[in-house]
Amino acid sequence: MTSPPDNPLSAIALDAELLEQQLRQEDALLRGHFRLSSGLHSDTYVQCARFLRRPDLAAPAAAALAGQIQAADLQPDVVVGPAMGGVVIGYELARQLGVPGIFTERDAEGQMTLRRGFAVAPGEKVIIAEDVVTTGKSTLEVARVLRELGAEVLGVASLIDRTGGTGGLDFPHFALLSVQAATYQPDACPLCAAGVPVVKPGSRPEKAF
């Protein structure tokens, strides 16, 4: 394992308030009526891709996450992020930690897997990287893949924690910002009842914070 790079960004304090401000400035933290990938509806959507397109913002954020991991005295051998949301933050977090960064993706049957020659060895210690953890489902899918290969999952690191403490993870969760958001079943959504148009994530919401 190589040593973490000598990077002055690691000395920059990025607290939750500053990150939230940056997300809003980049129209990456949105209010409205959204259909999430889980099928639930929500009044809040985080489009981290708009934030992570800026290397000058992504690098300090990853450095802050790396600091949390190091403060917990954890030393991963590799960072693994699920495609697509975990690819950019996973790469940058791996760079900050001085370890390789790889990603999982779904195969033709929709199952999470390692492809493209990526592999983890039995006994390797892994940090999973995500942009946002909402239900914890994709994180647990990645953890299952890694554990089946004999790797040890040290934890997950994400820019945003949207779980509200209900992600069901059996390993530590490092995050820079906790975002509280209301979620509804589609047939019990008050925003639908009020006639507010629903926006599918990835399309352009009408109004930001």
PDB file of N, CA and C in Angstrom, residues 5-13 59-60 63 95-96:
ATOM      1  N   PRO A   5      -0.966  10.783  -0.239  1.00  0.00           N
ATOM      2  CA  PRO A   5      -0.231  11.896  -0.828  1.00  0.00           C
ATOM      3  C   PRO A   5      -0.091  13.051   0.140  1.00  0.00           C
ATOM      4  N   ASP A   6       1.002  13.776  -0.010  1.00  0.00           N
ATOM      5  CA  ASP A   6       1.206  14.979   0.789  1.00  0.00           C
ATOM      6  C   ASP A   6       0.385  16.088   0.165  1.00  0.00           C
ATOM      7  N   ASN A   7      -0.826  16.238   0.657  1.00  0.00           N
ATOM      8  CA  ASN A   7      -1.791  17.122   0.019  1.00  0.00           C
ATOM      9  C   ASN A   7      -2.291  18.140   1.025  1.00  0.00           C
ATOM     10  N   PRO A   8      -2.093  19.446   0.755  1.00  0.00           N
ATOM     11  CA  PRO A   8      -2.558  20.463   1.701  1.00  0.00           C
ATOM     12  C   PRO A   8      -4.056  20.468   1.901  1.00  0.00           C
ATOM     13  N   LEU A   9      -4.811  19.840   0.985  1.00  0.00           N
ATOM     14  CA  LEU A   9      -6.264  19.794   1.146  1.00  0.00           C
ATOM     15  C   LEU A   9      -6.659  19.062   2.407  1.00  0.00           C
ATOM     16  N   SER A  10      -5.809  18.135   2.867  1.00  0.00           N
ATOM     17  CA  SER A  10      -6.161  17.360   4.048  1.00  0.00           C
ATOM     18  C   SER A  10      -6.222  18.222   5.292  1.00  0.00           C
ATOM     19  N   ALA A  11      -5.647  19.409   5.219  1.00  0.00           N
ATOM     20  CA  ALA A  11      -5.661  20.309   6.371  1.00  0.00           C
ATOM     21  C   ALA A  11      -6.861  21.242   6.359  1.00  0.00           C
ATOM     22  N   ILE A  12      -7.660  21.195   5.278  1.00  0.00           N
ATOM     23  CA  ILE A  12      -8.808  22.082   5.167  1.00  0.00           C
ATOM     24  C   ILE A  12      -9.981  21.503   5.948  1.00  0.00           C
ATOM     25  N   ALA A  13     -10.549  22.304   6.817  1.00  0.00           N
ATOM     26  CA  ALA A  13     -11.701  21.844   7.602  1.00  0.00           C
ATOM     27  C   ALA A  13     -12.965  22.046   6.769  1.00  0.00           C
ATOM     28  N   ALA A  59     -12.315  17.273  -4.026  1.00  0.00           N
ATOM     29  CA  ALA A  59     -11.074  16.900  -3.337  1.00  0.00           C
ATOM     30  C   ALA A  59     -11.102  17.243  -1.847  1.00  0.00           C
ATOM     31  N   PRO A  60     -11.489  18.462  -1.451  1.00  0.00           N
ATOM     32  CA  PRO A  60     -11.568  18.737  -0.012  1.00  0.00           C
ATOM     33  C   PRO A  60     -12.603  17.876   0.703  1.00  0.00           C
ATOM     34  N   ALA A  63     -11.039  14.584   1.225  1.00  0.00           N
ATOM     35  CA  ALA A  63     -10.011  14.711   2.249  1.00  0.00           C
ATOM     36  C   ALA A  63     -10.628  14.699   3.644  1.00  0.00           C
ATOM     37  N   ARG A  95      -7.598   8.225  -3.609  1.00  0.00           N
ATOM     38  CA  ARG A  95      -6.407   9.060  -3.817  1.00  0.00           C
ATOM     39  C   ARG A  95      -5.959   9.705  -2.515  1.00  0.00           C
ATOM     40  N   GLN A  96      -6.912  10.192  -1.740  1.00  0.00           N
ATOM     41  CA  GLN A  96      -6.578  10.830  -0.479  1.00  0.00           C
ATOM     42  C   GLN A  96      -5.983   9.827   0.514  1.00  0.00           C
TER      43      GLN A  96
END
